PDB file of C-alpha atoms (C1' of nucleotides) in Angstrom:
ATOM      1  CA  MET A   1    -195.436 107.141  84.536  1.00  0.00           C
ATOM      2  CA  ASN A   2    -195.847 110.583  82.916  1.00  0.00           C
ATOM      3  CA  CYS A   3    -194.247 109.141  79.438  1.00  0.00           C
ATOM      4  CA  ALA A   4    -193.407 112.606  77.934  1.00  0.00           C
ATOM      5  CA  ASP A   5    -191.619 113.669  80.877  1.00  0.00           C
ATOM      6  CA  LYS A   6    -189.356 110.099  81.035  1.00  0.00           C
ATOM      7  CA  ILE A   7    -188.751 110.210  77.459  1.00  0.00           C
ATOM      8  CA  ALA A   8    -187.576 113.616  77.557  1.00  0.00           C
ATOM      9  CA  ASN A   9    -184.527 112.800  79.894  1.00  0.00           C
ATOM     10  CA  THR A  10    -183.179 110.494  77.222  1.00  0.00           C
ATOM     11  CA  LYS A  11    -181.545 110.611  74.055  1.00  0.00           C
ATOM     12  CA  PRO A  12    -182.794 108.031  71.229  1.00  0.00           C
ATOM     13  CA  LEU A  13    -180.561 104.904  70.616  1.00  0.00           C
ATOM     14  CA  PRO A  14    -177.767 105.779  68.753  1.00  0.00           C
ATOM     15  CA  ARG A  15    -176.737 104.012  65.126  1.00  0.00           C
ATOM     16  CA  ASP A  16    -173.887 101.841  66.722  1.00  0.00           C
ATOM     17  CA  PHE A  17    -176.831 100.235  68.871  1.00  0.00           C
ATOM     18  CA  TYR A  18    -178.345  98.750  65.727  1.00  0.00           C
ATOM     19  CA  GLU A  19    -175.175  98.004  64.008  1.00  0.00           C
ATOM     20  CA  ARG A  20    -174.428  94.838  65.783  1.00  0.00           C
ATOM     21  CA  ASN A  21    -175.389  91.288  65.489  1.00  0.00           C
ATOM     22  CA  THR A  22    -179.273  91.312  64.751  1.00  0.00           C
ATOM     23  CA  VAL A  23    -180.278  88.612  67.431  1.00  0.00           C
ATOM     24  CA  GLU A  24    -178.513  90.558  70.073  1.00  0.00           C
ATOM     25  CA  VAL A  25    -180.089  93.875  68.904  1.00  0.00           C
ATOM     26  CA  ALA A  26    -183.561  91.981  69.048  1.00  0.00           C
ATOM     27  CA  LYS A  27    -183.089  90.990  72.605  1.00  0.00           C
ATOM     28  CA  ASP A  28    -181.887  94.349  73.534  1.00  0.00           C
ATOM     29  CA  LEU A  29    -184.961  95.983  72.095  1.00  0.00           C
ATOM     30  CA  LEU A  30    -187.225  94.530  74.487  1.00  0.00           C
ATOM     31  CA  GLY A  31    -188.068  97.210  77.256  1.00  0.00           C
ATOM     32  CA  CYS A  32    -187.297 100.080  74.824  1.00  0.00           C
ATOM     33  CA  TYR A  33    -189.523 102.563  73.878  1.00  0.00           C
ATOM     34  CA  ILE A  34    -190.929 103.435  70.196  1.00  0.00           C
ATOM     35  CA  VAL A  35    -191.846 107.198  69.994  1.00  0.00           C
ATOM     36  CA  HIS A  36    -194.044 108.911  67.533  1.00  0.00           C
ATOM     37  CA  TYR A  37    -194.076 112.692  67.497  1.00  0.00           C
ATOM     38  CA  THR A  38    -197.503 113.434  65.934  1.00  0.00           C
ATOM     39  CA  GLU A  39    -199.836 116.379  65.185  1.00  0.00           C
ATOM     40  CA  TYR A  40    -201.884 115.020  68.267  1.00  0.00           C
ATOM     41  CA  GLY A  41    -198.979 114.571  70.643  1.00  0.00           C
ATOM     42  CA  ILE A  42    -196.694 112.216  71.648  1.00  0.00           C
ATOM     43  CA  VAL A  43    -197.723 108.640  71.098  1.00  0.00           C
ATOM     44  CA  ALA A  44    -195.243 105.857  72.536  1.00  0.00           C
ATOM     45  CA  GLY A  45    -195.240 102.173  73.431  1.00  0.00           C
ATOM     46  CA  MET A  46    -192.698  99.889  75.293  1.00  0.00           C
ATOM     47  CA  ILE A  47    -191.313  97.086  73.215  1.00  0.00           C
ATOM     48  CA  VAL A  48    -192.272  93.908  74.717  1.00  0.00           C
ATOM     49  CA  GLU A  49    -191.942  91.343  71.757  1.00  0.00           C
ATOM     50  CA  THR A  50    -189.539  91.106  68.629  1.00  0.00           C
ATOM     51  CA  GLU A  51    -188.121  88.995  65.964  1.00  0.00           C
ATOM     52  CA  ALA A  52    -184.981  88.599  64.501  1.00  0.00           C
ATOM     53  CA  TYR A  53    -184.718  88.203  60.288  1.00  0.00           C
ATOM     54  CA  LEU A  54    -181.287  86.966  59.333  1.00  0.00           C
ATOM     55  CA  GLN A  55    -179.761  86.994  55.974  1.00  0.00           C
ATOM     56  CA  ASN A  56    -179.068  83.300  55.676  1.00  0.00           C
ATOM     57  CA  ASP A  57    -182.774  82.871  56.899  1.00  0.00           C
ATOM     58  CA  PRO A  58    -185.283  81.466  54.377  1.00  0.00           C
ATOM     59  CA  ALA A  59    -188.166  83.463  56.167  1.00  0.00           C
ATOM     60  CA  CYS A  60    -186.270  86.663  55.639  1.00  0.00           C
ATOM     61  CA  HIS A  61    -187.262  89.039  52.989  1.00  0.00           C
ATOM     62  CA  ALA A  62    -183.509  89.835  52.005  1.00  0.00           C
ATOM     63  CA  SER A  63    -182.466  86.004  51.760  1.00  0.00           C
ATOM     64  CA  ARG A  64    -182.764  86.060  47.895  1.00  0.00           C
ATOM     65  CA  GLY A  65    -181.107  89.461  47.472  1.00  0.00           C
ATOM     66  CA  MET A  66    -182.145  93.220  47.257  1.00  0.00           C
ATOM     67  CA  THR A  67    -185.302  93.941  45.385  1.00  0.00           C
ATOM     68  CA  THR A  68    -187.234  97.281  45.373  1.00  0.00           C
ATOM     69  CA  ARG A  69    -189.170  96.032  48.133  1.00  0.00           C
ATOM     70  CA  ASN A  70    -186.391  95.048  50.694  1.00  0.00           C
ATOM     71  CA  ARG A  71    -183.717  97.388  49.643  1.00  0.00           C
ATOM     72  CA  VAL A  72    -184.103  99.494  53.226  1.00  0.00           C
ATOM     73  CA  MET A  73    -182.956  96.056  54.792  1.00  0.00           C
ATOM     74  CA  PHE A  74    -179.674  96.367  52.822  1.00  0.00           C
ATOM     75  CA  GLY A  75    -179.123 100.199  53.766  1.00  0.00           C
ATOM     76  CA  PRO A  76    -177.746 101.640  56.922  1.00  0.00           C
ATOM     77  CA  PRO A  77    -178.853 100.425  60.324  1.00  0.00           C
ATOM     78  CA  GLY A  78    -181.144 102.320  62.352  1.00  0.00           C
ATOM     79  CA  HIS A  79    -183.586 102.826  59.694  1.00  0.00           C
ATOM     80  CA  ALA A  80    -187.174 102.023  59.583  1.00  0.00           C
ATOM     81  CA  TYR A  81    -188.279  98.727  57.095  1.00  0.00           C
ATOM     82  CA  VAL A  82    -192.167  98.982  56.678  1.00  0.00           C
ATOM     83  CA  TYR A  83    -193.747  96.683  54.290  1.00  0.00           C
ATOM     84  CA  PHE A  84    -197.144  95.880  53.214  1.00  0.00           C
ATOM     85  CA  ILE A  85    -198.726  92.551  53.813  1.00  0.00           C
ATOM     86  CA  TYR A  86    -201.626  90.444  53.045  1.00  0.00           C
ATOM     87  CA  GLY A  87    -203.188  93.335  51.114  1.00  0.00           C
ATOM     88  CA  MET A  88    -204.300  95.511  53.750  1.00  0.00           C
ATOM     89  CA  TYR A  89    -201.501  95.771  56.668  1.00  0.00           C
ATOM     90  CA  TYR A  90    -198.106  96.969  57.377  1.00  0.00           C
ATOM     91  CA  CYS A  91    -195.406  95.701  59.530  1.00  0.00           C
ATOM     92  CA  PHE A  92    -192.528  97.803  61.235  1.00  0.00           C
ATOM     93  CA  ASN A  93    -188.779  96.434  61.819  1.00  0.00           C
ATOM     94  CA  ALA A  94    -185.789  98.399  62.745  1.00  0.00           C
ATOM     95  CA  VAL A  95    -182.825  97.585  60.248  1.00  0.00           C
ATOM     96  CA  THR A  96    -179.873  95.893  61.835  1.00  0.00           C
ATOM     97  CA  ASN A  97    -176.204  95.160  61.167  1.00  0.00           C
ATOM     98  CA  SER A  98    -174.111  96.749  58.817  1.00  0.00           C
ATOM     99  CA  CYS A  99    -174.754  98.339  54.926  1.00  0.00           C
ATOM    100  CA  GLY A 100    -174.977  95.660  52.520  1.00  0.00           C
ATOM    101  CA  ILE A 101    -176.040  92.842  55.099  1.00  0.00           C
ATOM    102  CA  GLY A 102    -180.083  92.764  54.652  1.00  0.00           C
ATOM    103  CA  GLU A 103    -181.134  92.012  58.403  1.00  0.00           C
ATOM    104  CA  ALA A 104    -183.906  93.620  60.580  1.00  0.00           C
ATOM    105  CA  VAL A 105    -185.917  93.027  63.562  1.00  0.00           C
ATOM    106  CA  LEU A 106    -189.588  93.001  63.406  1.00  0.00           C
ATOM    107  CA  ILE A 107    -191.523  94.444  66.255  1.00  0.00           C
ATOM    108  CA  ARG A 108    -194.683  92.451  66.925  1.00  0.00           C
ATOM    109  CA  ALA A 109    -195.910  94.276  70.109  1.00  0.00           C
ATOM    110  CA  LEU A 110    -195.695  96.736  72.400  1.00  0.00           C
ATOM    111  CA  GLU A 111    -197.151  97.954  75.941  1.00  0.00           C
ATOM    112  CA  PRO A 112    -199.106 101.102  75.254  1.00  0.00           C
ATOM    113  CA  VAL A 113    -197.571 104.157  77.295  1.00  0.00           C
ATOM    114  CA  CYS A 114    -198.431 107.554  75.879  1.00  0.00           C
ATOM    115  CA  GLY A 115    -201.214 108.441  73.502  1.00  0.00           C
ATOM    116  CA  ILE A 116    -203.338 105.853  74.573  1.00  0.00           C
ATOM    117  CA  SER A 117    -206.730 107.837  73.445  1.00  0.00           C
ATOM    118  CA  PHE A 118    -204.840 108.147  69.859  1.00  0.00           C
ATOM    119  CA  MET A 119    -203.958 104.646  69.724  1.00  0.00           C
ATOM    120  CA  GLN A 120    -207.816 103.625  70.599  1.00  0.00           C
ATOM    121  CA  LYS A 121    -209.187 106.054  67.718  1.00  0.00           C
ATOM    122  CA  GLN A 122    -206.551 104.590  65.486  1.00  0.00           C
ATOM    123  CA  ARG A 123    -207.596 101.262  66.174  1.00  0.00           C
ATOM    124  CA  ASN A 124    -211.024 101.943  66.753  1.00  0.00           C
ATOM    125  CA  LYS A 125    -210.853  99.392  69.860  1.00  0.00           C
ATOM    126  CA  GLN A 126    -210.820 100.265  73.538  1.00  0.00           C
ATOM    127  CA  LYS A 127    -209.354  97.286  75.436  1.00  0.00           C
ATOM    128  CA  LEU A 128    -205.506  98.267  76.073  1.00  0.00           C
ATOM    129  CA  THR A 129    -204.312  94.488  75.430  1.00  0.00           C
ATOM    130  CA  ASN A 130    -205.912  94.461  72.067  1.00  0.00           C
ATOM    131  CA  LEU A 131    -204.409  97.884  70.837  1.00  0.00           C
ATOM    132  CA  CYS A 132    -200.571  97.013  70.375  1.00  0.00           C
ATOM    133  CA  SER A 133    -200.488  93.250  70.625  1.00  0.00           C
ATOM    134  CA  GLY A 134    -199.494  92.403  66.865  1.00  0.00           C
ATOM    135  CA  PRO A 135    -197.216  93.612  64.344  1.00  0.00           C
ATOM    136  CA  ALA A 136    -200.032  95.394  62.195  1.00  0.00           C
ATOM    137  CA  LYS A 137    -202.021  96.483  65.141  1.00  0.00           C
ATOM    138  CA  LEU A 138    -199.185  98.468  66.649  1.00  0.00           C
ATOM    139  CA  VAL A 139    -198.364 100.062  63.227  1.00  0.00           C
ATOM    140  CA  GLN A 140    -201.856 101.171  62.868  1.00  0.00           C
ATOM    141  CA  ALA A 141    -202.063 102.075  66.622  1.00  0.00           C
ATOM    142  CA  MET A 142    -198.904 104.169  66.469  1.00  0.00           C
ATOM    143  CA  GLY A 143    -200.014 105.911  63.527  1.00  0.00           C
ATOM    144  CA  ILE A 144    -196.970 104.304  61.458  1.00  0.00           C
ATOM    145  CA  SER A 145    -197.215 104.389  57.159  1.00  0.00           C
ATOM    146  CA  LYS A 146    -195.487 103.252  54.396  1.00  0.00           C
ATOM    147  CA  ALA A 147    -194.011 106.996  54.461  1.00  0.00           C
ATOM    148  CA  HIS A 148    -192.199 105.838  57.317  1.00  0.00           C
ATOM    149  CA  ASN A 149    -190.069 103.124  55.213  1.00  0.00           C
ATOM    150  CA  GLY A 150    -186.634 104.265  55.459  1.00  0.00           C
ATOM    151  CA  THR A 151    -186.866 107.248  57.814  1.00  0.00           C
ATOM    152  CA  ASP A 152    -183.994 107.193  60.517  1.00  0.00           C
ATOM    153  CA  LEU A 153    -184.632 105.918  63.663  1.00  0.00           C
ATOM    154  CA  THR A 154    -182.316 108.044  65.693  1.00  0.00           C
ATOM    155  CA  LEU A 155    -184.281 110.997  64.628  1.00  0.00           C
ATOM    156  CA  PRO A 156    -187.912 112.430  64.877  1.00  0.00           C
ATOM    157  CA  PRO A 157    -190.641 112.250  64.241  1.00  0.00           C
ATOM    158  CA  LEU A 158    -190.260 108.354  64.761  1.00  0.00           C
ATOM    159  CA  CYS A 159    -187.326 106.880  67.012  1.00  0.00           C
ATOM    160  CA  ILE A 160    -186.778 104.266  69.626  1.00  0.00           C
ATOM    161  CA  TYR A 161    -185.524 105.482  72.985  1.00  0.00           C
ATOM    162  CA  PRO A 162    -183.725 103.610  75.422  1.00  0.00           C
ATOM    163  CA  LYS A 163    -184.901 100.878  78.540  1.00  0.00           C
ATOM    164  CA  HIS A 164    -185.562 102.365  82.039  1.00  0.00           C
ATOM    165  CA  HIS A 165    -185.397  98.803  83.256  1.00  0.00           C
ATOM    166  CA  SER A 166    -183.653  95.362  82.844  1.00  0.00           C
ATOM    167  CA  VAL A 167    -186.024  92.732  81.503  1.00  0.00           C
ATOM    168  CA  ASN A 168    -186.302  89.226  81.584  1.00  0.00           C
ATOM    169  CA  ILE A 169    -186.509  87.146  78.040  1.00  0.00           C
ATOM    170  CA  VAL A 170    -188.111  84.360  76.746  1.00  0.00           C
ATOM    171  CA  THR A 171    -186.908  82.895  73.447  1.00  0.00           C
ATOM    172  CA  THR A 172    -189.317  80.825  70.994  1.00  0.00           C
ATOM    173  CA  THR A 173    -189.960  80.260  67.467  1.00  0.00           C
ATOM    174  CA  ARG A 174    -191.394  82.883  65.382  1.00  0.00           C
ATOM    175  CA  ILE A 175    -194.859  83.279  64.383  1.00  0.00           C
ATOM    176  CA  GLY A 176    -197.034  83.296  60.869  1.00  0.00           C
ATOM    177  CA  ILE A 177    -194.000  81.639  58.848  1.00  0.00           C
ATOM    178  CA  LYS A 178    -193.660  78.688  57.122  1.00  0.00           C
ATOM    179  CA  LYS A 179    -189.709  78.857  56.155  1.00  0.00           C
ATOM    180  CA  GLY A 180    -187.139  78.833  58.941  1.00  0.00           C
ATOM    181  CA  ALA A 181    -190.078  78.023  61.610  1.00  0.00           C
ATOM    182  CA  GLU A 182    -187.855  75.939  63.596  1.00  0.00           C
ATOM    183  CA  LEU A 183    -185.525  78.643  64.441  1.00  0.00           C
ATOM    184  CA  PRO A 184    -185.289  80.291  67.715  1.00  0.00           C
ATOM    185  CA  LEU A 185    -185.692  83.941  66.738  1.00  0.00           C
ATOM    186  CA  ARG A 186    -188.630  85.402  68.563  1.00  0.00           C
ATOM    187  CA  PHE A 187    -188.190  87.026  71.742  1.00  0.00           C
ATOM    188  CA  TYR A 188    -190.474  88.527  74.599  1.00  0.00           C
ATOM    189  CA  ILE A 189    -190.946  90.068  78.043  1.00  0.00           C
ATOM    190  CA  LYS A 190    -191.863  87.203  80.249  1.00  0.00           C
ATOM    191  CA  ASP A 191    -194.892  87.569  81.971  1.00  0.00           C
ATOM    192  CA  ASN A 192    -196.020  90.894  79.970  1.00  0.00           C
ATOM    193  CA  LYS A 193    -199.589  90.829  79.370  1.00  0.00           C
ATOM    194  CA  PHE A 194    -199.127  92.853  75.901  1.00  0.00           C
ATOM    195  CA  VAL A 195    -197.409  89.841  74.065  1.00  0.00           C
ATOM    196  CA  SER A 196    -199.019  89.017  70.988  1.00  0.00           C
ATOM    197  CA  LYS A 197    -199.329  85.190  72.058  1.00  0.00           C
ATOM    198  CA  ILE A 198    -197.687  83.231  74.603  1.00  0.00           C
TER     199      ILE A 198
ATOM    200  C1'  DA B   1    -210.922  79.058  74.456  1.00  0.00           C
ATOM    201  C1'  DG B   2    -209.861  77.601  70.063  1.00  0.00           C
ATOM    202  C1'  DA B   3    -210.135  76.457  64.977  1.00  0.00           C
ATOM    203  C1'  DG B   4    -211.459  78.278  60.534  1.00  0.00           C
ATOM    204  C1'  DC B   5    -211.702  81.364  56.961  1.00  0.00           C
ATOM    205  C1'  DG B   6    -212.405  85.692  53.968  1.00  0.00           C
ATOM    206  C1'  DA B   7    -210.477  90.016  52.932  1.00  0.00           C
ATOM    207  C1'  DT B   8    -207.314  92.343  49.747  1.00  0.00           C
ATOM    208  C1'  DG B   9    -203.409  93.710  46.857  1.00  0.00           C
ATOM    209  C1'  DG B  10    -198.041  93.694  45.879  1.00  0.00           C
ATOM    210  C1'  DC B  11    -194.660  90.745  44.800  1.00  0.00           C
ATOM    211  C1'  DC B  12    -192.041  86.952  42.723  1.00  0.00           C
ATOM    212  C1'  DT B  13    -192.017  82.909  39.733  1.00  0.00           C
TER     213       DT B  13
ATOM    214  C1'  DG C   1    -201.281  82.157  39.867  1.00  0.00           C
ATOM    215  C1'  DG C   2    -199.650  81.367  44.460  1.00  0.00           C
ATOM    216  C1'  DC C   3    -197.684  83.025  48.296  1.00  0.00           C
ATOM    217  C1'  DC C   4    -197.633  86.283  52.347  1.00  0.00           C
ATOM    218  C1'  DA C   5    -193.507  88.332  59.185  1.00  0.00           C
ATOM    219  C1'  DT C   6    -202.185  89.502  59.658  1.00  0.00           C
ATOM    220  C1'  DC C   7    -206.348  90.718  61.596  1.00  0.00           C
ATOM    221  C1'  DG C   8    -211.175  89.968  63.201  1.00  0.00           C
ATOM    222  C1'  DC C   9    -215.185  87.333  62.620  1.00  0.00           C
ATOM    223  C1'  DT C  10    -217.909  83.560  62.745  1.00  0.00           C
ATOM    224  C1'  DC C  11    -218.742  79.093  64.506  1.00  0.00           C
ATOM    225  C1'  DT C  12    -218.167  75.090  67.766  1.00  0.00           C
ATOM    226  C1'  DA C  13    -217.776  73.866  72.730  1.00  0.00           C
TER     227       DA C  13
END
DNA sequence: AGAGCGATGGCCT
DNA sequence: GGCCATCGCTCTA
C-alpha cells in the first residue's frame, strides 16, 4: 500500500475511542496505524500486538497510586505514556479510560508500513520482522522518545489512525511481568508474522 | 531453536 | 539495594 495516501484519507482516532474500557481499546487498536510525522517524512506501522494495564492490576504502574513517573496514566485519555525501563529502553502506551483512572494500553509490536528505511537506520537492523517486534524496538524504529510522554495522540506529530480491515484476535497472558502474570490481557493479530512472540 | 545473562539507570521501599 | 511492561549476544544443540 502507498501508506501516505491511505492515511491521508482518514482522521486520527478521536478522544472517545480511548475513553472506554481498557480491554476493549486494547483489542480495537489491533489493525490501527501509529503514524509519526518526522523531519524525514511519514513513519508508520500497523498495530499487531497490545497489552492492557488496569488500575486494579498489580503489574500496572498506576496500581499503587499516582507518582511523577505515572501521572500521565491518570490524565485525559488519548495521550502517550512513554516510560523508561531497564536503564536503556523506552516503551509506548496509549492512555485509556476516564481522567483519574490510571490505565493504558502497551503497544508491543507493529507491522512496518511506511518509512522503512528510516526504521532500519534507527534500529541498525535490516530484517523487517526485527524492526518493530517488541515494545522497545518499535519505539526506537518509530523515532519515539521521552519527549512524547504526555503528547496528544489525536494530533500530529504522533497519532493513531483507524484500521482499514477487521482482524482476528488471539488472547494470551502478558509478557515480561511477574505480578498479574496469569491475567488474559495480551492481544495480537492471528497469524501475523510481526508479533513479538507467539 | 532455545536458555542464560549482561547492560544500564530511574524508581520505590 | 532490589526491582524492572527489554534487547541482543553467546553458548549449547
